[in-house]
Coordinates of C-alpha atoms in Angstrom, one line a residue:
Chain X
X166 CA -30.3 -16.9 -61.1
X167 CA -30.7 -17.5 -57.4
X168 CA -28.6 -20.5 -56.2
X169 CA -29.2 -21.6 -52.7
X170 CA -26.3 -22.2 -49.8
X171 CA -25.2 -25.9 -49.1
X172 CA -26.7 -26.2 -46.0
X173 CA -22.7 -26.8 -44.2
X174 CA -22.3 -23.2 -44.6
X175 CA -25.9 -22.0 -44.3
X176 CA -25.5 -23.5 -40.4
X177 CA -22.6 -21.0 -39.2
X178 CA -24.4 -18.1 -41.0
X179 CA -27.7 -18.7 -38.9
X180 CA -25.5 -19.3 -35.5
X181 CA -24.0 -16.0 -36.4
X182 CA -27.4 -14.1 -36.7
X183 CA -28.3 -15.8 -33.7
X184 CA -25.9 -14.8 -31.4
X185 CA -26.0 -11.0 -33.0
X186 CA -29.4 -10.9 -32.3
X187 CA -29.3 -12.0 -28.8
X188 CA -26.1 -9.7 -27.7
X189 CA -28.1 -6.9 -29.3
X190 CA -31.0 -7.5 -26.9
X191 CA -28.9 -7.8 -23.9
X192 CA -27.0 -4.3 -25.1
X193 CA -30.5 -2.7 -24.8
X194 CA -31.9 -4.6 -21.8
X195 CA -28.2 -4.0 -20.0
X196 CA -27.7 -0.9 -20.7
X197 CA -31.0 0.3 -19.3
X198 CA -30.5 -1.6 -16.1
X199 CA -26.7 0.0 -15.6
X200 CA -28.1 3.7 -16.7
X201 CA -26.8 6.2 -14.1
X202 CA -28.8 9.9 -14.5
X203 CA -25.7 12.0 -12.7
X204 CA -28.3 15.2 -12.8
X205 CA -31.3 14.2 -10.2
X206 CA -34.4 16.3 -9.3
X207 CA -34.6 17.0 -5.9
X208 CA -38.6 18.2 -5.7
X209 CA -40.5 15.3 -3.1
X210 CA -42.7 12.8 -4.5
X211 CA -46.3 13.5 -3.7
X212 CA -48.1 10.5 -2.2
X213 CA -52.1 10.2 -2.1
X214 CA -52.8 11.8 0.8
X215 CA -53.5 9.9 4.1
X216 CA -52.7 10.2 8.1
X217 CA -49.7 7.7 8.8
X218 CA -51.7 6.6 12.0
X219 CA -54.9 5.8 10.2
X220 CA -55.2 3.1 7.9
X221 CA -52.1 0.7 9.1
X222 CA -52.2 -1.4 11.7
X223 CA -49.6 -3.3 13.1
X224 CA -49.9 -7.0 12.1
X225 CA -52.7 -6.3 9.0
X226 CA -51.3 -6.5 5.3
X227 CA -52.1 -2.7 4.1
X228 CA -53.6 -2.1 0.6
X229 CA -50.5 -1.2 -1.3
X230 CA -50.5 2.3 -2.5
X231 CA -50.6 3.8 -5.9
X232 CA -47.0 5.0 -6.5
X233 CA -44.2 3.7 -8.6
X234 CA -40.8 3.7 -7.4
X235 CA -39.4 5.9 -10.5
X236 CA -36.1 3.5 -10.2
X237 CA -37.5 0.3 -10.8
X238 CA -35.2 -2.3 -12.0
X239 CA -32.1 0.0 -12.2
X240 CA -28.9 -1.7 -11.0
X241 CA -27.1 1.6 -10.8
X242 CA -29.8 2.5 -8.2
X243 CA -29.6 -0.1 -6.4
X244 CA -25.9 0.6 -5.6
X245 CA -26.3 4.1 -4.6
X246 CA -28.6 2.7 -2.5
X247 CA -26.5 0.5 -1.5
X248 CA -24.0 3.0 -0.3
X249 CA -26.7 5.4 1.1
X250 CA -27.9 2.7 3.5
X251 CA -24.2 2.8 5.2
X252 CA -23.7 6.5 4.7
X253 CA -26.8 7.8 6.5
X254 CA -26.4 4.9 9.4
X255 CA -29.5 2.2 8.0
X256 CA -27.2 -0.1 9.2
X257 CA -26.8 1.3 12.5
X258 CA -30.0 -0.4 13.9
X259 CA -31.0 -2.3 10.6
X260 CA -27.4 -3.9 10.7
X261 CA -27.4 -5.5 6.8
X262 CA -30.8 -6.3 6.8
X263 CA -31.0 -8.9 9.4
X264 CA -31.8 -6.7 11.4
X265 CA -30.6 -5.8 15.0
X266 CA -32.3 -3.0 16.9
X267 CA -34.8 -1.9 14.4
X268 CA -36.8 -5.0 12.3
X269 CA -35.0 -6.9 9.9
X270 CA -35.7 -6.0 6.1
X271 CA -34.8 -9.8 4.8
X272 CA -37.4 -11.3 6.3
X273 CA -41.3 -11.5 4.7
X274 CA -42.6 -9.2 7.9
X275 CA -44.0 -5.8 6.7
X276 CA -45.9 -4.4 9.3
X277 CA -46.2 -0.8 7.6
X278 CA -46.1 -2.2 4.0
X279 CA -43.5 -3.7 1.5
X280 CA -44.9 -1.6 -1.4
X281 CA -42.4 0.9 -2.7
X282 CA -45.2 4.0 -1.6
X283 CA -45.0 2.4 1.7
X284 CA -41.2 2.2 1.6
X285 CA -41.1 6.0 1.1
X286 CA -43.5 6.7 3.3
X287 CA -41.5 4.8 6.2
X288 CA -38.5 6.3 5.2
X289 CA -39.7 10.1 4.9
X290 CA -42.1 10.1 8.0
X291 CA -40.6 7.9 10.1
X292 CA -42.7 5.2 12.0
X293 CA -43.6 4.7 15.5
X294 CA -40.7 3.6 18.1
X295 CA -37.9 4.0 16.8
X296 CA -37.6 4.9 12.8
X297 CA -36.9 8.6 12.8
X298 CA -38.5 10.5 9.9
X299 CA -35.5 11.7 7.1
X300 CA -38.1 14.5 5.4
X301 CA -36.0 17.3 4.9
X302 CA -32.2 15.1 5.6
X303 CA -31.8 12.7 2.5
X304 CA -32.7 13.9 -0.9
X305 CA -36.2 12.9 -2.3
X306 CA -34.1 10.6 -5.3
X307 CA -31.7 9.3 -2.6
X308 CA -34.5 8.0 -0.8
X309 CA -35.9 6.2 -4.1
X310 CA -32.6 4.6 -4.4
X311 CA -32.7 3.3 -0.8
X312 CA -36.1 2.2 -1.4
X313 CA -34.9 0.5 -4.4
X314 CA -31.8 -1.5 -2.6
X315 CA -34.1 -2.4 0.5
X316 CA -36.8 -3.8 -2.1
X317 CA -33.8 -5.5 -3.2
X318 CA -33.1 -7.1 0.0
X319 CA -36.6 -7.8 0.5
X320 CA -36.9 -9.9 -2.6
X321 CA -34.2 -12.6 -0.7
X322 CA -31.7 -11.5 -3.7
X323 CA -29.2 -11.6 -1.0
X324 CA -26.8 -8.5 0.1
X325 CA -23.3 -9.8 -1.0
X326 CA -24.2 -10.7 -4.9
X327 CA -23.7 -7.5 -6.9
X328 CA -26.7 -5.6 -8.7
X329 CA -24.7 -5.8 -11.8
X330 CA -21.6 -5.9 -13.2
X331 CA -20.0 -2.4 -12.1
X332 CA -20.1 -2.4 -8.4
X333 CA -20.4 1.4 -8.2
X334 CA -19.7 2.1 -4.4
X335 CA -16.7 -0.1 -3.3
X336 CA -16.8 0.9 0.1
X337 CA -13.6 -1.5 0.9
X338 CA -12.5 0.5 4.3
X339 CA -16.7 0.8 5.1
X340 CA -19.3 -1.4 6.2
X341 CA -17.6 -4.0 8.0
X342 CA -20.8 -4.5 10.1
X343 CA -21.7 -7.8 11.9
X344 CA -24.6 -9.6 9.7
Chain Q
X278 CA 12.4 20.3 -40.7
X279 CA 10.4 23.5 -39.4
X280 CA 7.9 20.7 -38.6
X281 CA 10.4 18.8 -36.6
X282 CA 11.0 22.1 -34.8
X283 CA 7.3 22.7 -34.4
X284 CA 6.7 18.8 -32.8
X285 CA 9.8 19.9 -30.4
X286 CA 8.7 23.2 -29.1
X287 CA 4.8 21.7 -28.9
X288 CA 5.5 20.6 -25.0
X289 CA 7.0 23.4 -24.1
X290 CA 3.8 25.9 -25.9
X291 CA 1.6 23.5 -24.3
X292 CA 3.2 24.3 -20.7
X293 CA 3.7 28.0 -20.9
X294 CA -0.1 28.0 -22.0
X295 CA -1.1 25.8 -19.1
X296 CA 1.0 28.8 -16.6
X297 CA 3.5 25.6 -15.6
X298 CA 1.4 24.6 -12.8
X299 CA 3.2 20.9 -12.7
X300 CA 6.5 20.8 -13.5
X301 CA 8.7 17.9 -12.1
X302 CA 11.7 19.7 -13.1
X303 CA 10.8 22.1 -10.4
X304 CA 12.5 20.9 -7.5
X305 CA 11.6 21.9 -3.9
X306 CA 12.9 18.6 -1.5
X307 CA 15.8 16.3 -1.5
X308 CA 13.5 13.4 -2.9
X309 CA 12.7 15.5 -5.8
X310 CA 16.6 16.2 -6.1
X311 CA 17.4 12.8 -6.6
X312 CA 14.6 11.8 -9.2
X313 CA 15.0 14.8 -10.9
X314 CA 19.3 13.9 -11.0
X315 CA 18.2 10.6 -12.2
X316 CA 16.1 12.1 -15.1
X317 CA 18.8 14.7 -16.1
X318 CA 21.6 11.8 -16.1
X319 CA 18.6 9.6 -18.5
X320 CA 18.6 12.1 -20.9
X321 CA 21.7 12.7 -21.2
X322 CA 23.5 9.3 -21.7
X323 CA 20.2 8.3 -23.7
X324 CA 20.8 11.1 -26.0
X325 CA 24.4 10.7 -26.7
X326 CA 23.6 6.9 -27.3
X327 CA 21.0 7.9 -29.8
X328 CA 23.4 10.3 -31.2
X329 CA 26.5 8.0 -31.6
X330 CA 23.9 5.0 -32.9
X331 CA 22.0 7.6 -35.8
X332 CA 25.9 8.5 -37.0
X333 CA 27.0 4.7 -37.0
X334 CA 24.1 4.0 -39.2
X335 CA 24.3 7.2 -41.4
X336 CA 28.3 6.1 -42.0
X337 CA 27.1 2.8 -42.6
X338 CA 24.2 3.6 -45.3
X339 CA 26.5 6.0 -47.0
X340 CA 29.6 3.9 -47.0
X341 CA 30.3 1.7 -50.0
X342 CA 30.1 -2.2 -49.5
X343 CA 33.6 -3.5 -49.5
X344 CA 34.3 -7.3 -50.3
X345 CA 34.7 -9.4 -47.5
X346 CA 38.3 -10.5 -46.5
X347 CA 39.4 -14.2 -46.9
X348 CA 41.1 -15.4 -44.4
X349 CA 42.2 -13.5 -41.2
X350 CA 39.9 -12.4 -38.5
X351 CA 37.0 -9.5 -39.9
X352 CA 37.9 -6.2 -38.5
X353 CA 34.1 -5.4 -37.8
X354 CA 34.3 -7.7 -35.0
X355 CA 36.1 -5.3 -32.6
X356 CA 33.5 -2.9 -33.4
X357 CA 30.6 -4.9 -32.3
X358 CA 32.4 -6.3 -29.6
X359 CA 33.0 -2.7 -28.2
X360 CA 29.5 -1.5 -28.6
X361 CA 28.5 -4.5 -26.6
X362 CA 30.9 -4.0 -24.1
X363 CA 29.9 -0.2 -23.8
X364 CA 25.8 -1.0 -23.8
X365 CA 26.5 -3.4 -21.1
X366 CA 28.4 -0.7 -19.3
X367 CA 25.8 2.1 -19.5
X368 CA 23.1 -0.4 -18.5
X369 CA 24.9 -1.0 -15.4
X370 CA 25.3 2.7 -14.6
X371 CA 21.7 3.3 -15.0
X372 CA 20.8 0.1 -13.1
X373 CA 23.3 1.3 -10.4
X374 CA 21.7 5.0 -10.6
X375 CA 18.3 3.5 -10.4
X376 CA 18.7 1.5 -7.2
X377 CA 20.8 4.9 -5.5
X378 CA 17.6 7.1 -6.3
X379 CA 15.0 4.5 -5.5
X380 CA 17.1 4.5 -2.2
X381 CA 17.4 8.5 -1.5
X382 CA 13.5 9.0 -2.4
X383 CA 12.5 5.9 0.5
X384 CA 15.1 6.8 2.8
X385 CA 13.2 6.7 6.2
X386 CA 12.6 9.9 7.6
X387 CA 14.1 11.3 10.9
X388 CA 13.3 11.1 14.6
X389 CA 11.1 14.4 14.6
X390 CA 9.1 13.9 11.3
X391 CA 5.9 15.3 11.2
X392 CA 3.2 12.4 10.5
X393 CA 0.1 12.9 8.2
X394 CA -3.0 10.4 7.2
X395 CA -4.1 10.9 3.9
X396 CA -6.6 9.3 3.0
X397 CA -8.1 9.4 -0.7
X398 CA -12.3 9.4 -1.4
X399 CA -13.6 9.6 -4.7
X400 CA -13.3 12.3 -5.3
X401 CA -11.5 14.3 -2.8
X402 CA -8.5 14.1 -0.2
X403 CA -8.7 13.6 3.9
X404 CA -6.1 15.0 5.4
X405 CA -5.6 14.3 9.5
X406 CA -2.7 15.4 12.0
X407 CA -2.6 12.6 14.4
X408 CA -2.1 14.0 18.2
X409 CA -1.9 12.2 21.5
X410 CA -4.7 13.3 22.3
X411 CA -7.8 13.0 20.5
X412 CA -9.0 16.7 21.0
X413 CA -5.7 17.7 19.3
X414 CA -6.3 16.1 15.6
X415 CA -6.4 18.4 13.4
X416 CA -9.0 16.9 10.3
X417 CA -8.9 18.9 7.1
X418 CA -9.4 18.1 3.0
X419 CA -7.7 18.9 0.1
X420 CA -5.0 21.4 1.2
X421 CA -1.7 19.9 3.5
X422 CA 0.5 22.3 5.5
X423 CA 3.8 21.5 5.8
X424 CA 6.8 23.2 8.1
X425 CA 9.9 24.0 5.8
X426 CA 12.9 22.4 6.7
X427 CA 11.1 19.1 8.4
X428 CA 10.8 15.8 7.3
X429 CA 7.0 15.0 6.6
X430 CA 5.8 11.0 6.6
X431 CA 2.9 10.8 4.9
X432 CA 0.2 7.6 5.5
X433 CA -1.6 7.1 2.9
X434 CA -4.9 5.5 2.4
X435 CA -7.9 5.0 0.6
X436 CA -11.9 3.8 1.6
X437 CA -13.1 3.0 -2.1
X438 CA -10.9 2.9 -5.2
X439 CA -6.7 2.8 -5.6
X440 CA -5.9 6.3 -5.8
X441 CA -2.4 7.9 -6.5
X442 CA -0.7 11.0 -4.6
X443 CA 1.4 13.4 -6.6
X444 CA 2.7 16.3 -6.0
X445 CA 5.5 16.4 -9.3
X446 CA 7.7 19.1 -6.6
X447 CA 8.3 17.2 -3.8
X448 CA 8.5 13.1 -4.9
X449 CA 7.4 10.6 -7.3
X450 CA 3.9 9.1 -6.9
X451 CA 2.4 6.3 -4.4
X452 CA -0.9 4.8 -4.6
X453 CA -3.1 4.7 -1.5
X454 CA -4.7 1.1 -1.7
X455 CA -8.0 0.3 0.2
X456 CA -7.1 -2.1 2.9
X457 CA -3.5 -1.4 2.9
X458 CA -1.4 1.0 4.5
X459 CA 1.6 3.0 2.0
X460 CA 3.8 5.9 3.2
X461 CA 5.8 8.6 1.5
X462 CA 8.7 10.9 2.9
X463 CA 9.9 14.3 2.1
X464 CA 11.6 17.3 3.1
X465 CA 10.5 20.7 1.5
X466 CA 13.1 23.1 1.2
X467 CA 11.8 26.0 0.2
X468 CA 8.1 27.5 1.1
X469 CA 5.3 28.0 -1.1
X470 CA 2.7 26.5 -2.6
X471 CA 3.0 23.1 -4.8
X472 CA -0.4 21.4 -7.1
X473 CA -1.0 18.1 -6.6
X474 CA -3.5 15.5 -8.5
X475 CA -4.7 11.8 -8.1
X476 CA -2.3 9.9 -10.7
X477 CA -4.6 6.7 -10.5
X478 CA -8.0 7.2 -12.8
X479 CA -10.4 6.6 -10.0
X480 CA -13.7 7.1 -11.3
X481 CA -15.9 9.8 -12.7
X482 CA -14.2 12.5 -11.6
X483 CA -10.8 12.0 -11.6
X484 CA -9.8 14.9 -13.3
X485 CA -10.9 16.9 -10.9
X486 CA -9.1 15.1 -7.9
X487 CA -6.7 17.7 -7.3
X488 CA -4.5 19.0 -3.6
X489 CA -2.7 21.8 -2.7
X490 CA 0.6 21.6 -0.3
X491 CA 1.1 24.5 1.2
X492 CA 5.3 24.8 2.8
X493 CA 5.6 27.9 5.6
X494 CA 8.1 28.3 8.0
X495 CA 7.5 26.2 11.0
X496 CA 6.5 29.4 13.5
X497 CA 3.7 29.8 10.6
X498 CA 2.8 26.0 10.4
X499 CA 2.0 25.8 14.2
X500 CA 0.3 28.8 13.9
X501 CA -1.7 27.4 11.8
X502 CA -2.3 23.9 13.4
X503 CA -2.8 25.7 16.2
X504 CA -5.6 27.5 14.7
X505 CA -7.2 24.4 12.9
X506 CA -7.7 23.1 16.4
X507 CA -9.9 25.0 17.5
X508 CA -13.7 24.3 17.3
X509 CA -15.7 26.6 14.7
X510 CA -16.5 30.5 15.0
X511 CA -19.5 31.3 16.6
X512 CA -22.0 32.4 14.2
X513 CA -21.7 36.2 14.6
X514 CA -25.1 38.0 13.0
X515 CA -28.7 36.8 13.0
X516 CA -27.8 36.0 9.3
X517 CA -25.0 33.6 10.5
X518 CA -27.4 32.2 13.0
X519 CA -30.0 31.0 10.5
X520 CA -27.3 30.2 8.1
X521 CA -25.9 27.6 11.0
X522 CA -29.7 26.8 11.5
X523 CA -30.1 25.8 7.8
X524 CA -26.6 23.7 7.8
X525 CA -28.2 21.4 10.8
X526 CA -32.1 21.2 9.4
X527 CA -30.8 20.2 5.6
X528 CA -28.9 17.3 4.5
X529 CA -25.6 18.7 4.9
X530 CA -25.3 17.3 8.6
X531 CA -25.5 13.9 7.3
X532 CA -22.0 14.0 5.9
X533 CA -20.2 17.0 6.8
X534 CA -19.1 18.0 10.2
X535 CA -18.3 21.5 11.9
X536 CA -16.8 20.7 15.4
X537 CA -18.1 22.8 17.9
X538 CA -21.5 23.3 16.5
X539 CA -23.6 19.9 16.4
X540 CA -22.3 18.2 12.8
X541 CA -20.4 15.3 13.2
X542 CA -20.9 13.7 9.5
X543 CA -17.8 12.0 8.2
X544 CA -18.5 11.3 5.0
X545 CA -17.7 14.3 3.4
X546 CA -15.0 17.2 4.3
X547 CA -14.6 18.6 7.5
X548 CA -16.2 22.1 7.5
X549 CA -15.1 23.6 10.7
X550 CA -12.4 25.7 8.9
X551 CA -13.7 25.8 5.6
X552 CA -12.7 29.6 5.0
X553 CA -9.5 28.7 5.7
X554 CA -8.8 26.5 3.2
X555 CA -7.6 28.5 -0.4
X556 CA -10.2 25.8 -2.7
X557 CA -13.2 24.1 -2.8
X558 CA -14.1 20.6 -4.4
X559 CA -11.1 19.5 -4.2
X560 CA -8.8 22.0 -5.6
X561 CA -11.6 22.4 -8.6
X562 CA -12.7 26.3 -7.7
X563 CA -11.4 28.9 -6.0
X564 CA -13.2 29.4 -2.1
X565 CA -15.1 32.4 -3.0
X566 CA -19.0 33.3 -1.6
X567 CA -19.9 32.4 -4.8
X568 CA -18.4 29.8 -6.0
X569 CA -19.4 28.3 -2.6
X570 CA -23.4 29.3 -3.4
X571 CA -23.1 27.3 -6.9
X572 CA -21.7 24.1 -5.0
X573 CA -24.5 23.9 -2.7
X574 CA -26.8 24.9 -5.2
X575 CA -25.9 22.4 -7.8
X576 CA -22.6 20.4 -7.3
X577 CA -23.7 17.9 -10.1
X578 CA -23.2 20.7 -12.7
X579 CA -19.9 21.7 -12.0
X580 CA -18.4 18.1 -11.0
X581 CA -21.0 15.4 -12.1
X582 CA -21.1 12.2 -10.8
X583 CA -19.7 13.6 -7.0
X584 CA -21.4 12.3 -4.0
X585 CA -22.9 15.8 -2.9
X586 CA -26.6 16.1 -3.8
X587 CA -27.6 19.1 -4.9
X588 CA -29.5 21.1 -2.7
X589 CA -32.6 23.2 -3.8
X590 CA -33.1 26.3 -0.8
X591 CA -34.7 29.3 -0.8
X592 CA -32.4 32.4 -1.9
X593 CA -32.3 33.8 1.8
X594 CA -31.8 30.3 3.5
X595 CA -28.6 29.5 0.9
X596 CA -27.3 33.2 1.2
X597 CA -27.6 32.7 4.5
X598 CA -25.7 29.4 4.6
X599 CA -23.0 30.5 2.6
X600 CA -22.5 33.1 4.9
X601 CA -22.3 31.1 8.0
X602 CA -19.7 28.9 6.0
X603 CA -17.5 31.5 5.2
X604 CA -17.1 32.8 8.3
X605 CA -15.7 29.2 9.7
X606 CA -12.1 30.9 9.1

């Protein structure tokens, strides 16, 4: 014989299952986000080939190109990147993004390309006067995680809210630069 | 009771196994003296107290229940009066013992003290002897020489996380704190060389935050500071050469620094005397050539989580390099 619940108690039960299903969802979706790989691969990314000089112009919107930034999304990343950007001197002519000596990366200006290939491609070859090319000096993963936190930065996100809940890189006595 | 014994002797099993490396029994400077004093006068006013207060309870359980007395004032009252009056006593001796130690292991040090920045990184230890002038600083990691016989003020510091100095031989433990300055004093007495660990979990790796203090007469100590000033060795054979070549074309310029031969990172350990020092990674391995080649090769296996990436270079080119680094005596 099935008997069915009074409906005072059958409301609790279905908050219950509610809220069990939703924390459940943000345990997956979190924990992706805040997953840390403490073993990286250090081989380079191979972009499509192309001659940094040929197809961007200064001023023209390039045709974003066909590689995925393998750290999309990941707030651990995005800390690391965080850090990286003070420990190899970003900030030096970048300041925190505003921008100083070299362009700021806040802004909605791109002039080699906002796409994470592009990103890369900045950061590893360098651009003309001024950005110094870091093939060879940062790690090929370090440089996805800087390209990560300066997509961060680009999305107006703003530099001072956390990625997540575990602010991995504390640098309290670091980075007390203008900006 | 062979299992009581067993649970008694476990500590001591445990630290003959472990080779004793940490013992704060072990004392080897005046501060040390006075906490070690303090534990020794704990114990043994504790244990009497636990002693005299099993016995009062076994006379009490076994004794038979006498009827109480009508009239007239119960004799048990003097004997809880007593105790009270004696626990309020020993209280007082221990709170007067406390405040003397607490006073011996701050006392300020003297005029001469030698002064040394510490400062803590996760997951390693700075270690800088100021000088009046800049070219004299002496900036090395994980392993502190002290002169026997001389007070030693330590500043202590930290650029990410709280961390905690201890050294178990020569005083108690102080955190550095980012943003804040803290200080320890003490006076080895006798030379050798004393472990030391981060007492304040710090991250990751933690475990494997570990320093050396190393005491030596003072002749010896300026010796040695004298040594640590100067800039690096010249690279001596063609395989030196390339190995320095390699050092400044890789990554490991962007954080380390060798004075004298064109690194000035600062965000990892100062390399200019690396040979010199008896550990890498933070007291973690011994400094051998190969233990040195695995770092570089692959840090992330032998302490994950540190900041060092690891570095994939042809055999010759990390030979090479590890060469060149262990010549920086």
């Amino acid at each position: 014989m099935r008997r069915r619940l009074p409906r005072a108690a059958a409301m609790p039960l279905l908050f219950a299952g509610a809220l069990v299903l939703v924390l459940s969802v943000f345990s997956i979706v979190g924990c992706q986000k805040m997953q840390r790989r403490l073993h990286e691969s250090t081989p380079a990314t191979a972009l499509p080939a192309w001659s940094p000089g040929s197809q961007l112009h200064a001023g023209v919107q390039p045709t974003p190109l066909p590689v995925k930034n393998p750290y999309e999304g990941s707030s651990y990343a995005m800390s690391e990147g965080q850090r990286l950007f003070e420990w190899y001197n970003c900030a030096g002519c970048h300041f925190r993004g505003g921008g100083g000596i070299g362009p700021a990366l806040m802004d909605r200006v791109w002039i080699y390309g906002d796409d994470p290939a592009s990103l890369y491609s900045t950061i590893v070859g360098g651009r003309p006067n001024g950005m110094p090319a870091w093939r060879g000096k940062i790690p090929d993963y370090q440089v996805w995680q800087l390209v990560t936190y300066v997509e961060a930065m680009r999305a107006g996100r703003g530099i001072a809210a956390p990625p997540g809940p575990r602010q991995e890189h504390l640098q309290a006595g670091e980075g007390k630069i203008s900006r | 009771m062979r299992r009581v014994f067993a649970v008694l002797l476990l500590p001591a099993a445990l630290c003959a196994a472990a080779g004793c490396r940490y013992v704060t029994l072990d004392r080897a400077t005046p501060q040390a003296d006075a906490i070690t004093d303090m534990h020794w006068l704990m114990f043994w006013v504790l244990g009497a107290v636990f002693a005299l207060v099993l016995a009062a309870l076994a006379i009490a359980v076994s004794r038979r229940s006498r009827a109480p007395i009508a009239g007239g004032k119960d004799p048990r009252f003097f004997a809880v009066a007593a105790a009270t009056g004696v626990t309020c006593a020993i209280l007082l001796l221990l709170l007067v013992a406390s405040v003397v130690t607490g006073r011996a292991v701050s006392t300020p040090p003297e005029a001469n003290a030698l002064d040394i920045a510490i400062t803590g990184h996760q997951w390693w230890w700075e270690v800088r002897y100021p000088a009046a002038v800049a070219d004299d600083e002496v900036l090395t990691a994980n392993e502190i020489h002290v002169p026997v016989g001389r007070s030693v003020r330590l500043h202590l510091a930290s650029t990410d996380v709280i961390h905690s100095f201890w050294a178990p031989n020569l005083n108690g433990k102080k955190d550095l704190i980012p943003g804040r300055s803290t200080g320890m004093t003490f006076r080895v007495l006798r030379a050798g060389t004393y472990e030391g660990r981060c007492a304040e979990f710090c991250g990751y790796q933690h475990a494997h935050m570990g320093f050396r203090v190393v005491a030596e007469p003072p002749s010896e100590f300026e010796a040695w500071l004298e040594s640590q000033r100067l800039p690096a060795a010249e690279p001596g054979d063609a395989a030196r050469v390339h190995g320095h070549e390699v050092f400044l074309a890789g990554p490991c310029v962007n954080c380390h620094a060798i004075r004298g031969a064109g690194a000035f990172g600062r965000k990892g350990p100062d390399l200019t005397h690396l040979a010199s020092r008896s550990t890498i990674a933070a007291a973690t391995l011994p400094n051998t050539t190969g233990h040195l080649a695995g770092w570089i090769a692959d840090s992330q296996r032998i302490k994950p989580g540190n900041r060092m990436p690891p570095n994939v270079l042809p055999s010759g080119d990390l030979l090479d390099l590890v060469a060149y680094l262990r010549s920086l005596r």
